Short mmCIF file of C-alpha atoms in Angstrom, two decimals:
data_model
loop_
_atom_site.label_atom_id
_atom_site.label_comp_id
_atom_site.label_asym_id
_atom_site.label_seq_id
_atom_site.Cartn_x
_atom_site.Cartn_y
_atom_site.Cartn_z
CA UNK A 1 60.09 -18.50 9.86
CA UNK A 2 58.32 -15.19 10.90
CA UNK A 3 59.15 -14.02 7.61
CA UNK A 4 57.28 -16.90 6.07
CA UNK A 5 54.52 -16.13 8.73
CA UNK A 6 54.00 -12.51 7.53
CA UNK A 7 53.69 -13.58 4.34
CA UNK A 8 51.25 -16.19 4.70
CA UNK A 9 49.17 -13.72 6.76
CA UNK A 10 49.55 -11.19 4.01
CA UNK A 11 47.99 -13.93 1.60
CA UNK A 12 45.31 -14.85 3.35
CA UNK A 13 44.56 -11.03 4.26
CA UNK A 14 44.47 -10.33 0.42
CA UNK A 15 42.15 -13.44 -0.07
CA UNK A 16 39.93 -12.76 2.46
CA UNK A 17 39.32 -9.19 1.28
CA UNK A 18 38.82 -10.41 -2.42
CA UNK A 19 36.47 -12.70 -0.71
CA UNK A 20 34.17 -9.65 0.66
CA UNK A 21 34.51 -7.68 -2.03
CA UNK A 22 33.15 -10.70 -4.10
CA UNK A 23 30.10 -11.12 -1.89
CA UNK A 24 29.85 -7.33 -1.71
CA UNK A 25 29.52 -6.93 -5.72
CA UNK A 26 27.23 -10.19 -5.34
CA UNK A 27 24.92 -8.45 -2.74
CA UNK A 28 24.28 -5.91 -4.99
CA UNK A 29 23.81 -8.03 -8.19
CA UNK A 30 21.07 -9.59 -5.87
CA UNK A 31 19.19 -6.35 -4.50
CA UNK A 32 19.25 -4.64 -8.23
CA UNK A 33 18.06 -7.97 -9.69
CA UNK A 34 15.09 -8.51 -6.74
CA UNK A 35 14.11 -4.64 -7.75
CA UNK A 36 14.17 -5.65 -11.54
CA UNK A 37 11.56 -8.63 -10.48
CA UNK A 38 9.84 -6.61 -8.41
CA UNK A 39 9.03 -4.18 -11.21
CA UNK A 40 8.59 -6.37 -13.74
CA UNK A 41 5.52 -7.85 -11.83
CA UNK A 42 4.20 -4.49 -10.90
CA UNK A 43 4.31 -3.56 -14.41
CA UNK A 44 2.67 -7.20 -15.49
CA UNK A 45 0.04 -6.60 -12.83
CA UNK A 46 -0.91 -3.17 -14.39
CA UNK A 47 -0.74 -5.06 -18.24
CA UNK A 48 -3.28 -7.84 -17.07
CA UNK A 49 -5.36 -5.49 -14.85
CA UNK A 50 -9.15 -4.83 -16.95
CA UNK A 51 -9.21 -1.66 -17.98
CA UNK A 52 -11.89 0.11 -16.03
CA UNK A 53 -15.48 1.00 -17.69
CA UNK A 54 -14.83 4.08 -19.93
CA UNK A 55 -18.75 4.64 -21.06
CA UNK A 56 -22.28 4.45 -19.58
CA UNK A 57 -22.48 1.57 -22.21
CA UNK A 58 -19.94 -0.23 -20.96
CA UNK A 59 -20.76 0.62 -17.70
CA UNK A 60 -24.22 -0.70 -18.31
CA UNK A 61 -22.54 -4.33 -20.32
CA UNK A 62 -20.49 -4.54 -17.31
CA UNK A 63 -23.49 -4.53 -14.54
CA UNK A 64 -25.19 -6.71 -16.62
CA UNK A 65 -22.44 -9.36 -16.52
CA UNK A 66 -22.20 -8.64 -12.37
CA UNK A 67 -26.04 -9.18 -12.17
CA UNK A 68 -26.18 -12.54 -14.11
CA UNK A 69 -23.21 -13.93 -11.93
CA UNK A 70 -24.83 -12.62 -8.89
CA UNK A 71 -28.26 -14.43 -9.67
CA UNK A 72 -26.15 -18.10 -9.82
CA UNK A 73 -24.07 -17.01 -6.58
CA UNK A 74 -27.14 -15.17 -4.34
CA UNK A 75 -30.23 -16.16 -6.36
CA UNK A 76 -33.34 -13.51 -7.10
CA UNK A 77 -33.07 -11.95 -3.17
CA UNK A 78 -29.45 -11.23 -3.92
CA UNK A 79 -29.75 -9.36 -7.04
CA UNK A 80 -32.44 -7.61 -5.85
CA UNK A 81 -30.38 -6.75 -2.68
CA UNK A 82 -27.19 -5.94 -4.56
CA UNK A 83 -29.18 -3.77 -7.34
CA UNK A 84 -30.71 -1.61 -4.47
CA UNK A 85 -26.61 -1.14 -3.83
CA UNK A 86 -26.02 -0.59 -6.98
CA UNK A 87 -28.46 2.34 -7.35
CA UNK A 88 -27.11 4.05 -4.54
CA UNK A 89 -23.60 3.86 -5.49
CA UNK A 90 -25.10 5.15 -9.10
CA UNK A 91 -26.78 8.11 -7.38
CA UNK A 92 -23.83 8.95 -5.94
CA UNK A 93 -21.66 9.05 -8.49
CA UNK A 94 -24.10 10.87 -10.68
CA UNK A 95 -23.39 13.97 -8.48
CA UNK A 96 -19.70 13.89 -8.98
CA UNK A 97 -17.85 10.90 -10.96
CA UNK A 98 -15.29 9.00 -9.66
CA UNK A 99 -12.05 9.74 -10.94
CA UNK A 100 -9.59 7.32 -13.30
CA UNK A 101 -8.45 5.19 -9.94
CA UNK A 102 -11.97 3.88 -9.38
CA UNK A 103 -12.73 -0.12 -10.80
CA UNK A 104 -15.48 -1.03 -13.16
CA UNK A 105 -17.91 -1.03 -10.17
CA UNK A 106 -16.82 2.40 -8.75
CA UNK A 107 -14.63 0.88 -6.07
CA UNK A 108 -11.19 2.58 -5.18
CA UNK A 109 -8.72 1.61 -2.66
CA UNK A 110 -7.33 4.25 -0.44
CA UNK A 111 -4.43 3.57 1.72
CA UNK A 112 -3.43 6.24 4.92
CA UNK A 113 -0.05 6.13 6.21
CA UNK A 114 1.59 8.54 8.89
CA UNK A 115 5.05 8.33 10.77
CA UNK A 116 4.16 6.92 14.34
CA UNK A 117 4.87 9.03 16.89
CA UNK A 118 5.74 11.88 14.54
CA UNK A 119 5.06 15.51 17.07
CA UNK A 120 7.27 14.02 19.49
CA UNK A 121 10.38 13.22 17.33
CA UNK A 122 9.38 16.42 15.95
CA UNK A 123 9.74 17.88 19.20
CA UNK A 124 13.31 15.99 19.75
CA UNK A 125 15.10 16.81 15.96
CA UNK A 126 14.05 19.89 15.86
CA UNK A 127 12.27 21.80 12.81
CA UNK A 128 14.83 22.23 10.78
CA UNK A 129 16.09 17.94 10.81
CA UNK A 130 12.33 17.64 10.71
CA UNK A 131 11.99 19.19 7.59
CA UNK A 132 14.81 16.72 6.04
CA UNK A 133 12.95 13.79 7.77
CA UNK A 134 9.62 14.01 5.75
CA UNK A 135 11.62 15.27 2.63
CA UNK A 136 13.65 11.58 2.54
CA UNK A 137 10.16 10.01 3.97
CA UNK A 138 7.86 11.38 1.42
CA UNK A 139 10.59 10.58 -1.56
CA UNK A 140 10.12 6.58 -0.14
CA UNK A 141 6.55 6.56 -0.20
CA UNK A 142 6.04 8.33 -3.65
CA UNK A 143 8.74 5.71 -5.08
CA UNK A 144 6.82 2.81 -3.96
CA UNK A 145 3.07 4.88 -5.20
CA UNK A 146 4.53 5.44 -8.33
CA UNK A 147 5.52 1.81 -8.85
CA UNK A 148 2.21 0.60 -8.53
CA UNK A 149 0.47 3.44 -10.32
CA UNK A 150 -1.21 4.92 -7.15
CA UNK A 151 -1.92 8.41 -7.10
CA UNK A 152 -1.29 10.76 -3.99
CA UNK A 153 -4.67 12.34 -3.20
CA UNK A 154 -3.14 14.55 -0.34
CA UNK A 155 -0.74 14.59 1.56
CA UNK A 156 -0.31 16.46 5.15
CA UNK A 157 2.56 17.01 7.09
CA UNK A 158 4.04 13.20 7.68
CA UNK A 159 0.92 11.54 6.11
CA UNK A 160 0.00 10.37 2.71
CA UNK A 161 -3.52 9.72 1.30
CA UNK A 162 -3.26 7.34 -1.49
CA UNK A 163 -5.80 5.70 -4.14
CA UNK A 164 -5.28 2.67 -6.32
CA UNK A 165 -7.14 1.06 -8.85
CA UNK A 166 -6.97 -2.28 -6.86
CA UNK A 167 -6.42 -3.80 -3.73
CA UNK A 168 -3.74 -6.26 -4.40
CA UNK A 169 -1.23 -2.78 -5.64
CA UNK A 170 -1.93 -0.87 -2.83
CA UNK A 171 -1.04 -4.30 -0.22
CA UNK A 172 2.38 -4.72 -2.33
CA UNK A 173 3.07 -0.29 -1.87
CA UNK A 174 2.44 -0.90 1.69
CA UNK A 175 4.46 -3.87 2.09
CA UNK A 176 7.16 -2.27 -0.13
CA UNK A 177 6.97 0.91 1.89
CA UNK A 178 7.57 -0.97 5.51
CA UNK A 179 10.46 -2.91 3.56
CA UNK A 180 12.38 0.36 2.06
CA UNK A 181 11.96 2.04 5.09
CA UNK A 182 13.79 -1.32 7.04
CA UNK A 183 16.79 -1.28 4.86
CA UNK A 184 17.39 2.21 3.88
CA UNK A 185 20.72 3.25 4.49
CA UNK A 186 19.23 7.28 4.36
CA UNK A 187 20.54 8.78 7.41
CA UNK A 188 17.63 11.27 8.04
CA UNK A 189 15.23 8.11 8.13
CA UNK A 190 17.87 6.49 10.98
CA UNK A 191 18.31 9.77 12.83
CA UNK A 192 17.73 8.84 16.68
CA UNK A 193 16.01 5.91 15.83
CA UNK A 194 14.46 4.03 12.23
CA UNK A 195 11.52 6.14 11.18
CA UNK A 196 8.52 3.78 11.81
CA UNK A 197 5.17 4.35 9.62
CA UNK A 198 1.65 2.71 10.30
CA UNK A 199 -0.67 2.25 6.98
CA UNK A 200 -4.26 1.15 6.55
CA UNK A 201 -6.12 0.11 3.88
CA UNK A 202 -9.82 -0.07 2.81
CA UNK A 203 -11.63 -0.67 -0.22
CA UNK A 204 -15.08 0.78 -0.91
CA UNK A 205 -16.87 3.35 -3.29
CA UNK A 206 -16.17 7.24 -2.78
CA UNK A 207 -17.36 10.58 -4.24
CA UNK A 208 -14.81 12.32 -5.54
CA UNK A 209 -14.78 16.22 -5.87
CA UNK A 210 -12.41 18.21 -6.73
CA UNK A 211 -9.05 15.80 -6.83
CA UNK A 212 -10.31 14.77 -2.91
CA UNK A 213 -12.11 11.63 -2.02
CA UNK A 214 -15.26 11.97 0.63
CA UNK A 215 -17.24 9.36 2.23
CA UNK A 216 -18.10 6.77 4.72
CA UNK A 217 -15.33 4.52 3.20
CA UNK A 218 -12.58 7.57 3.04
CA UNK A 219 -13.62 7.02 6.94
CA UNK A 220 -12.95 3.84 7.48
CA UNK A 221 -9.44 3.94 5.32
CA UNK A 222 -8.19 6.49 7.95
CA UNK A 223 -9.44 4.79 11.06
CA UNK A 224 -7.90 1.74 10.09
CA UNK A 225 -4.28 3.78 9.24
CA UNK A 226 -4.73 5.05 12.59
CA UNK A 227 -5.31 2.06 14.90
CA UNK A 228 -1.90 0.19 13.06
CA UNK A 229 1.17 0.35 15.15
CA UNK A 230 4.55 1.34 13.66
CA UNK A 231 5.77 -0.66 10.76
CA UNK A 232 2.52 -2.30 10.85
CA UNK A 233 0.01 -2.53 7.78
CA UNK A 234 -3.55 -3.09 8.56
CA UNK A 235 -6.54 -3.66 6.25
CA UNK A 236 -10.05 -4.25 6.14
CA UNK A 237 -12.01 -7.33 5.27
CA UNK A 238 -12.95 -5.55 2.19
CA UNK A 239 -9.49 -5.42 1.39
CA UNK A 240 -9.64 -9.65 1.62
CA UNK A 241 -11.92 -9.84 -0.13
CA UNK A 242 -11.07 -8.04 -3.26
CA UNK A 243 -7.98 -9.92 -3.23
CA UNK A 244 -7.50 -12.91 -5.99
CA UNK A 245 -6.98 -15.74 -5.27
CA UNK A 246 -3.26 -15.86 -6.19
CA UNK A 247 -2.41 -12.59 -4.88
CA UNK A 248 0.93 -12.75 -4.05
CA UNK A 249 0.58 -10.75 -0.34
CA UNK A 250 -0.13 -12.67 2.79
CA UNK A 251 -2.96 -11.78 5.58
CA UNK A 252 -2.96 -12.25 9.09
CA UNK A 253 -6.93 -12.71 10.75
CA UNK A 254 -6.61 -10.07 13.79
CA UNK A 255 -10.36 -9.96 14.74
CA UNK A 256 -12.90 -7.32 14.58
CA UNK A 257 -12.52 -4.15 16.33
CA UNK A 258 -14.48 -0.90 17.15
CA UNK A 259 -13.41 2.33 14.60
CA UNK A 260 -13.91 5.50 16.17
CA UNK A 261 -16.95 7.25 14.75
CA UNK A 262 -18.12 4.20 12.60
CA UNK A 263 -20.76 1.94 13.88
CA UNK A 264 -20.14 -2.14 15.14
CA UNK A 265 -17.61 -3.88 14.81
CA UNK A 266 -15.28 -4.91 12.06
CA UNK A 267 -12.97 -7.44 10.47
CA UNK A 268 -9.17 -6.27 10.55
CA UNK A 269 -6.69 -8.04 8.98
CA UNK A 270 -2.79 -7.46 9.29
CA UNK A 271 -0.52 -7.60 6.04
CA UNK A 272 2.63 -9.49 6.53
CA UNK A 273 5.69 -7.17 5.54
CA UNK A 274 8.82 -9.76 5.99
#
């Protein structure tokens, strides 16, 4: 009988650990196939994104399209509004022109991120941990960049300054970003506690000079970066509303706010990450 016991017991050891070794291999037939997805959109994104105004003619066919749609939406006050706009932004970007990330109408969205809390866990690890800390951060956040064509602009210590061509890519880096850094298994992004990162995105024209991005929008991008809380993705109602229709992120109304250094008060929105 006890015989006949350990054997049974023996069975239904083997079977159960066929049983997680089976949902094991399945787990990870899932996760590679949800990165395979998630990489096929990104790249049909980029496919069916316009390509951005090469020439001053296009340029000029392409304004002339905005300003005949603007006339049915706004009527004659609107254009008239919208072209004073317009030949400010031109102005501006005669004296230095916007690099390849920038949109047909000279629009780039910049996204900040930083590690919350970053000179005290500094302080805690110690320089030389640290030093492996940002190395497995920054290899994260350029992974997600890279998959949605961003570019880094700068980077600086534990922070990243980041331009895409659209709004829509840089929401999906950021939520990918907050997701990687959940799940990761990399023990220098678990040391002493999950490494938690706060990102904020605007969208607006720039100068650009020299590889670097300057302006009253730059501004804004980093103000919003900083007033997010770990984990958290914040954006501006810019950001909303250069987002399609179907875009396939989510965002949460959290009310208008005061930026430090920027005048009134403005929309925020929050990005859902689960």
């Amino acid at each position: 009988m006890v015989i006949a016991l350990w054997v049974l017991a023996a069975l239904l050891a083997g079977a159960l650990l066929t049983a997680v070794l089976a949902v094991r291999r399945q787990q990870g037939d899932l996760t590679r196939a949800q990165a395979r997805i998630e990489q096929l959109e990104a790249d049909l994104t980029t496919a069916l994104r316009p390509r951005p105004a090469a020439t001053a003619t296009e340029r000029a066919v392409a304004r002339v399209v905005r300003g005949v749609s603007k006339v049915r939406e706004r009527g004659l006050s609107g254009l008239l509004q919208s072209s004073i706009e317009d030949l400010q932004a031109w102005a501006a970007s005669e004296e230095q022109e916007i690099r390849s990330m920038a949109d047909s109408d000279g629009r780039v969205t910049l996204l900040f991120s930083d590690i919350e809390d970053s000179t005290p866990l500094n302080e805690r690890l110690g320089d030389d941990t640290w030093v492996r800390v940002l190395a497995a951060h920054d290899s994260l956040v350029r992974a997600r960049v890279d998959k949605y064509r961003g570019q880094v602009v700068k980077t600086s210590g534990d922070g990243f300054m980041v331009a895409f061509r659209d709004a829509e890519a840089a929401c999906r880096a950021a939520v990918g970003i907050q997701r990687d850094l959940r799940r990761t298994l990399d023990p220098m992004l678990r040391v002493v506690a999950p490494v938690k990162v706060r990102i904020g995105i605007h969208t607006g024209t720039v100068i650009s000079r020299d590889g670097d991005y300057f302006g009253r929008n730059v501004a804004m991008a980093a103000r919003v970066g900083a007033l997010a809380t770990g984990g958290e993705v914040l954006v501006t109602n810019a950001v909303h509303e250069s987002l399609d229709d179907d875009a396939t992120v989510t965002l949460v109304e959290m009310g208008e706010v005061e930026l430090k250094g920027l005048p009134g008060e403005h929309l925020v929105w929050r990005v859902l990450t689960q």
